[in-house]
Structure formats: C-alpha cells, structure tokens
Coordinates of C-alpha atoms in Angstrom, one line a residue:
M1 CA 99.7 97.3 105.6
L2 CA 97.5 97.0 107.7
D3 CA 100.2 96.3 110.8
Y4 CA 102.0 99.8 109.8
T5 CA 98.6 102.3 110.1
N6 CA 97.4 100.4 113.0
T7 CA 99.6 102.9 115.1
Y8 CA 99.9 106.2 116.8
S9 CA 102.4 107.6 114.8
A10 CA 100.1 106.4 111.6
L11 CA 97.6 108.3 113.3
A12 CA 99.0 111.6 114.0
T13 CA 101.2 112.0 110.5
L14 CA 97.3 111.3 109.3
W15 CA 96.2 114.5 111.4
V16 CA 99.1 116.3 109.8
A17 CA 98.4 115.4 106.3
M18 CA 95.1 116.3 106.8
F19 CA 95.8 119.9 108.4
I20 CA 97.7 120.4 105.2
E21 CA 95.5 119.3 102.9
W22 CA 92.5 121.5 104.8
T23 CA 94.3 124.8 103.9
G24 CA 94.1 124.2 100.5
L25 CA 97.8 125.4 99.9
L26 CA 97.9 122.4 97.7
H27 CA 94.5 122.6 95.9
S28 CA 95.7 123.0 92.6
S29 CA 96.5 119.4 92.0
Y30 CA 92.9 118.6 92.4
L31 CA 92.7 121.0 89.1
I32 CA 95.5 119.6 87.2
S33 CA 94.0 116.0 88.5
M34 CA 90.7 117.2 87.1
L35 CA 92.3 118.7 83.7
V36 CA 94.0 114.8 83.2
S37 CA 90.4 113.3 83.5
A38 CA 88.7 115.8 81.7
L39 CA 91.3 115.2 78.5
A40 CA 91.2 111.8 79.0
G41 CA 87.4 111.6 78.9
K42 CA 87.2 109.6 81.7
P43 CA 85.3 111.3 85.2
V44 CA 87.1 110.6 88.2
E45 CA 84.7 108.6 90.6
S46 CA 84.5 109.5 94.3
K47 CA 82.6 107.4 96.9
E48 CA 82.3 110.6 98.9
P49 CA 79.0 112.4 99.2
P50 CA 78.5 115.6 96.6
R51 CA 79.8 119.0 97.9
G52 CA 77.0 121.1 99.7
L53 CA 77.0 124.7 98.2
G54 CA 79.3 126.2 101.4
D55 CA 81.8 123.3 100.4
N56 CA 81.7 123.8 96.8
I57 CA 82.7 128.0 97.3
T58 CA 85.9 126.8 100.3
F59 CA 86.6 124.0 97.9
W60 CA 86.7 126.3 94.7
V61 CA 88.3 129.5 96.5
K62 CA 91.2 127.2 97.8
C63 CA 92.1 126.0 94.2
A64 CA 92.1 129.5 93.0
Y65 CA 94.4 130.7 95.7
S66 CA 96.9 127.6 95.5
L67 CA 96.8 128.4 91.8
A68 CA 97.8 131.7 92.1
A69 CA 100.4 130.6 94.4
L70 CA 101.6 128.1 92.5
C71 CA 102.2 130.3 89.0
F72 CA 103.8 132.9 91.5
C73 CA 106.4 130.3 92.9
F74 CA 106.8 129.4 88.9
A75 CA 107.7 132.9 88.0
V76 CA 109.9 133.6 90.6
T77 CA 111.6 130.6 90.0
L78 CA 111.8 130.9 86.2
V79 CA 113.1 135.1 86.4
A80 CA 115.9 134.1 88.8
L81 CA 116.5 131.1 86.4
F82 CA 116.9 132.9 83.6
D83 CA 118.6 135.8 85.5
G84 CA 121.7 133.6 87.1
K85 CA 120.2 133.8 90.7
T86 CA 119.6 130.3 91.2
T87 CA 122.4 127.6 92.4
M88 CA 122.4 126.2 89.2
W89 CA 126.1 125.1 87.7
E90 CA 127.7 127.7 85.8
G91 CA 128.1 127.1 82.2
V92 CA 124.3 125.2 82.2
P93 CA 122.4 127.5 79.9
P94 CA 119.0 128.7 81.1
I95 CA 116.8 126.9 78.6
V96 CA 118.8 123.4 79.0
A97 CA 118.5 123.6 82.8
V98 CA 114.4 124.5 82.5
I99 CA 114.2 121.7 79.6
I100 CA 115.7 119.1 82.0
F101 CA 113.9 120.5 84.9
F102 CA 110.9 119.7 83.5
I103 CA 112.1 116.1 82.1
L104 CA 113.3 115.3 85.8
M105 CA 110.1 116.6 87.3
S106 CA 108.0 113.9 85.3
V107 CA 109.9 111.1 85.8
V108 CA 109.6 111.9 89.9
G109 CA 105.8 112.4 89.0
M110 CA 106.1 108.6 87.1
L111 CA 107.8 107.5 89.6
E112 CA 105.2 108.8 92.5
G113 CA 102.6 107.7 90.7
M114 CA 103.7 104.4 90.0
Q115 CA 103.7 103.7 93.8
I116 CA 100.3 104.7 94.0
A117 CA 99.1 102.3 90.8
F118 CA 101.1 99.6 92.5
F119 CA 99.8 99.4 95.8
A120 CA 96.4 99.7 94.2
V121 CA 96.5 96.7 92.4
A122 CA 98.6 94.6 94.9
K123 CA 94.9 93.8 96.4
V124 CA 93.5 92.7 93.2
E125 CA 92.8 89.4 91.5
D126 CA 95.0 88.8 88.2
S127 CA 92.3 89.0 86.2
E128 CA 91.4 92.3 87.3
R129 CA 94.7 94.0 86.0
G130 CA 93.9 94.5 82.8
E131 CA 94.7 92.6 79.4
A132 CA 97.5 95.4 78.2
K133 CA 100.7 94.1 77.3
F134 CA 102.9 96.1 79.8
A135 CA 100.7 96.0 82.8
K136 CA 101.3 91.9 82.5
M137 CA 104.9 92.5 82.0
T138 CA 105.2 95.1 85.1
C139 CA 102.7 92.7 87.2
D140 CA 104.6 89.8 86.1
I141 CA 107.9 91.1 87.9
L142 CA 106.0 93.0 90.7
F143 CA 104.3 90.1 92.2
G144 CA 106.0 87.2 90.6
G145 CA 108.7 85.0 92.6
T146 CA 108.9 85.5 96.5
G147 CA 107.3 88.9 96.6
N148 CA 110.5 90.7 97.2
N149 CA 109.9 93.0 93.7
L150 CA 107.5 95.2 95.1
P151 CA 110.0 96.1 98.5
G152 CA 112.9 96.2 96.1
F153 CA 111.2 98.8 94.0
M154 CA 110.3 100.8 96.5
I155 CA 114.4 101.1 97.6
G156 CA 115.0 101.9 94.1
R157 CA 112.2 104.6 93.5
Q158 CA 113.8 106.2 96.5
L159 CA 117.4 106.2 95.2
C160 CA 115.8 107.7 91.9
V161 CA 113.7 110.4 93.3
V162 CA 116.4 111.8 95.7
S163 CA 118.7 111.5 92.6
C164 CA 116.4 113.8 90.6
M165 CA 116.1 116.0 93.4
F166 CA 119.4 116.7 93.4
F167 CA 119.3 118.5 89.9
I168 CA 115.9 119.9 90.8
A169 CA 117.1 121.7 93.8
R170 CA 119.7 123.6 92.4
V171 CA 117.2 124.8 89.6
T172 CA 114.5 125.9 91.8
S173 CA 117.1 127.8 95.0
V174 CA 117.3 131.0 94.7
S175 CA 120.6 133.0 95.5
I176 CA 121.1 136.6 94.9
P177 CA 124.6 137.8 94.0
D178 CA 126.1 140.3 95.9
G179 CA 125.2 143.6 94.3
E180 CA 122.4 141.9 92.0
D181 CA 118.9 143.7 93.1
N182 CA 116.3 141.5 94.4
I183 CA 113.6 139.2 92.3
F184 CA 110.9 141.9 91.1
G185 CA 112.3 144.2 93.0
V186 CA 110.8 143.2 96.7
S187 CA 112.0 143.7 99.8
D188 CA 115.2 141.9 101.7
G189 CA 112.8 140.3 104.1
L190 CA 110.7 139.0 101.2
Q191 CA 113.8 138.0 99.1
E192 CA 115.0 136.1 102.3
F193 CA 111.8 134.4 102.0
F194 CA 112.2 133.5 98.4
N195 CA 116.0 132.1 99.5
T196 CA 114.5 129.2 101.7
G197 CA 113.5 127.2 98.8
L198 CA 109.8 127.0 100.2
L199 CA 108.8 128.0 96.4
G200 CA 110.8 125.4 95.2
A201 CA 109.5 122.6 97.5
I202 CA 105.6 124.1 96.6
I203 CA 106.3 123.3 93.1
T204 CA 107.7 120.0 93.2
T205 CA 105.2 119.0 95.9
I206 CA 102.1 119.9 93.2
V207 CA 103.5 119.2 90.0
G208 CA 106.2 116.4 90.9
S209 CA 104.1 114.7 93.3
I210 CA 101.0 115.2 94.3
T211 CA 99.5 115.3 91.0
W212 CA 100.4 112.4 89.6
Q213 CA 99.3 110.7 92.6
L214 CA 96.3 111.8 92.5
V215 CA 96.1 110.9 88.5
A216 CA 97.3 107.3 89.8
A217 CA 95.0 106.7 92.3
A218 CA 92.0 107.0 89.6
F219 CA 93.7 105.5 86.7
P220 CA 96.3 102.9 88.3
L221 CA 95.8 100.1 85.0
A222 CA 96.6 103.0 82.9
F223 CA 99.3 103.7 84.5
L224 CA 100.8 99.9 84.6
A225 CA 99.6 100.2 80.7
N226 CA 102.6 102.8 79.9
P227 CA 105.8 101.4 78.4
L228 CA 108.1 104.2 80.5
T229 CA 106.1 102.6 84.0
Y230 CA 107.8 99.1 83.1
I231 CA 111.4 100.8 81.9
L232 CA 111.5 102.9 85.1
L233 CA 110.2 99.5 87.3
R234 CA 112.9 97.7 85.5
I235 CA 115.9 101.2 86.4
C236 CA 114.6 101.3 90.3
L237 CA 115.6 97.1 90.7
F238 CA 118.5 98.1 89.0
L239 CA 119.6 100.9 91.8
E240 CA 118.4 98.7 94.5
A241 CA 120.1 95.7 93.4
T242 CA 123.7 97.6 93.2
G243 CA 122.9 97.3 97.2
I244 CA 123.7 101.1 98.2
C245 CA 120.4 100.7 99.9
S246 CA 120.5 97.1 101.3
G247 CA 120.5 98.1 104.7
A248 CA 117.1 99.5 104.6
W249 CA 116.2 95.4 104.5
V250 CA 117.8 95.0 107.7
I251 CA 116.3 97.7 109.2
A252 CA 112.9 96.6 107.8
A253 CA 113.3 93.0 109.4
L254 CA 114.4 94.3 113.0
L255 CA 111.6 96.5 113.3
K256 CA 109.3 93.2 111.8
K257 CA 110.8 91.4 114.8
I258 CA 110.6 93.7 117.4
I259 CA 106.9 95.2 116.6
G260 CA 105.9 91.6 115.4
Y261 CA 104.6 93.4 112.0
K262 CA 102.7 90.8 109.6
R263 CA 102.0 90.7 106.1
D264 CA 98.4 91.7 104.9
E265 CA 97.3 88.0 103.6
V266 CA 97.3 86.7 107.0
Y267 CA 94.6 88.7 108.5
I268 CA 92.8 89.2 105.1
G269 CA 94.2 86.6 102.8
T270 CA 95.0 87.2 98.9
A271 CA 92.2 88.4 96.6
E272 CA 92.2 84.8 95.0
E273 CA 91.5 83.5 98.3
R274 CA 89.1 86.2 99.5
A275 CA 86.8 85.7 96.2
K276 CA 87.1 81.8 96.6
M277 CA 85.4 81.9 100.0
D278 CA 82.8 84.3 98.8
M279 CA 84.7 87.1 100.9
A280 CA 85.4 89.6 97.9
D281 CA 84.7 93.0 98.5
N282 CA 81.2 93.7 98.1
E283 CA 80.2 97.3 98.4
T284 CA 76.6 97.0 98.1
L285 CA 76.5 95.4 101.1
L286 CA 78.5 98.2 102.9
S287 CA 76.6 100.6 105.3
L288 CA 78.0 103.8 104.6
G289 CA 78.0 106.8 106.9
A290 CA 79.3 108.3 109.5
G291 CA 79.0 105.6 112.7
H292 CA 79.0 102.9 110.5
V293 CA 82.9 100.6 110.4
L294 CA 83.6 98.6 107.7
K295 CA 83.8 95.1 108.7
L296 CA 87.0 92.8 108.1
P297 CA 86.6 89.2 106.8
G298 CA 86.3 86.6 109.7
F299 CA 85.6 89.2 112.4
Y300 CA 83.9 87.2 114.8
E301 CA 85.7 83.9 113.9
S302 CA 89.2 86.1 114.7
A303 CA 88.1 88.2 117.7
P304 CA 89.5 87.1 121.0
V305 CA 87.6 83.9 122.9
A306 CA 87.0 87.0 125.4
L307 CA 85.2 89.4 123.2
R308 CA 83.3 86.2 121.5
D309 CA 81.8 84.7 125.3
L310 CA 81.0 89.0 125.9
L311 CA 78.9 89.3 122.8
I312 CA 76.8 85.7 123.8
E313 CA 76.5 87.0 127.4
D314 CA 75.2 90.8 127.3
E315 CA 73.1 91.3 124.4
G316 CA 73.5 95.1 124.8
V317 CA 76.9 94.5 123.6
A318 CA 75.9 92.3 121.2
D319 CA 73.3 94.1 119.7
Y320 CA 75.3 97.5 119.7
V321 CA 78.2 95.7 117.8
K322 CA 75.4 94.8 115.1
N323 CA 74.1 98.2 114.8
V324 CA 77.6 99.6 114.0
Y325 CA 78.6 96.9 111.8
G326 CA 74.9 96.9 110.5
S327 CA 74.9 93.3 110.0
D328 CA 74.0 89.9 112.0

C-alpha cells in the first residue's frame, strides 16, 4: 500500500475525493454513521481537533442539505418504481423489487465495509484482532497460507458488487414511457436530469457504500465478528476461484515488475516484528499538528548515504529534520 500511495496519481485522486467531500453532497453518510454509533453505544473516536463554531455550522448545514437531497432521490426513485417508470423488468412486482433492492444494497454495503475492516486489521498483531469466533475464522482465512486470500477477496468482492449493481441499476434508473407524465409533473428538462441515473448513484453511494465504510472504519473488529462477513468472504473467494477475473493477477504482476512495487513489510516489517523491536505505534510520542510529519521506523538507518552525510556535515539540515520530526 505504501508504494501505491507514493504516486502523483494517488495524490490527484485524494484531491478529487476531498473536493467531492467538501461539497457536502454526501454528508448525510456522516449522520447515518453517527446514528449507528449511538445505537451501538460506542461513540466514534476521532483524532481531529474539535470543530469550531463556524466549522460546526458549515458541517451541519451540509448534513442538512445532503439529507434533503438523499430523501428527494429516494422519493423520485420509489415513485418511479411503483408507477412502472423505471428500467425494471416487466413482471417483477414493485414491492418485490424494493425488497430485493434493499437486500442487495445491504450486501454491497457489507462488502464495502469488509474491505475497510480487513485493511484496518491487516497491520495489527493477531492478539489485537479480538476473541470472537467468526473474527478468528475470518482472519485465519485472510492472513493465513501464502497471503493471497486478501487480494483474492478483493477480486471476488468486485465481481459480487458488480453483480448486485446490475440489479440495483435496473431499480434506480428512471425511464418515462411514451405518453406518460413526468415524475411529480416536473419539466421535461428536469425529467431528463432524473433520467441520467444520477439520483440512483447518490443513493447507492451514500446508503450502499460510504456509510458502511465509515462504520467499518470506526468498528473494524465488530465487522470481523459478524457471521455475514465470514459467509461473504467465502462467497467472494469462491467467485475468485472460478478464474473469471484471473487476468487481474497477471496485470498486477506486470505492474509490480515494471514499477517495482514492494510489500509494506519490506519497509516497516510486520506488526509482530515492529512490536518485538520496540517499534510499535506509540501515539504519545508523536508530534501532531501542522508541520509535523510522522516518522517512519528506521528513517535515518534506511536513508540514502548522501542524505546521512548531509545531516552530519550541515547542522542546519540536521536541526531542520529534528524540528520537523520532533525527535533527536
């Protein structure tokens, strides 16, 4: 993961994602995540500083209009579905389509959350992954053997998500038959906007993706302990074993060879190795805030010889590095 994020494309993707988040269109996912946390009795812990008054007002305003947009998208989609104005196959009763729609949205959400939870626990010690039966069974499959089950899950997960989206798209795509009235009697121009499928995309993004990811990021061990997680993992690995998308392994191997990608363990070792060498994460030793960079284990030892010589020869450079890292 470290090599993959150390690229300009990853940085550009982050900027685009941060801009979309800044617009507030998807902020209702925060509300749903907060609701789940409140129902679970486990508040979400954040390492960000508390929001000021201005930031709080902006945040809640964005949440309000995002929730209004989500409700509107649901209203348009459900009215179109019950009026027979979607691309749903003929002969499927609307109520059946709605039930299957929400079931598949939950499956997609689980798969999205599993992805986040699996990567969250991938870098921690076995002893920190919980004692729940299904959590242990899931981790034994994911991180056992040759270590190919985690990427194998990613391939099978994508196949499963695409299969679910095939049906979901049928439910959420609005299509007005000739001679029929527009949804809510809107103008033809606004109806054309409804027909683009953007409303369905907003629903699936918030309800079937982001919300589950936020919950999984806050409670990864709870996701691992869920029996459905184990069942879906088995299904995804079966789909990968069919070989339908085995070309992904070939392309990944070529990229690794051409670009020179290496596993994270090459740079920072496993969680057990870091703990044994007293290099485990210790937040009390971190200098947080603007201008402070997280020091990676073995920074000086693994630095190029020229940089180490420069640190010795030029006290100004050495002082600057010490100031940035807040360490000697």
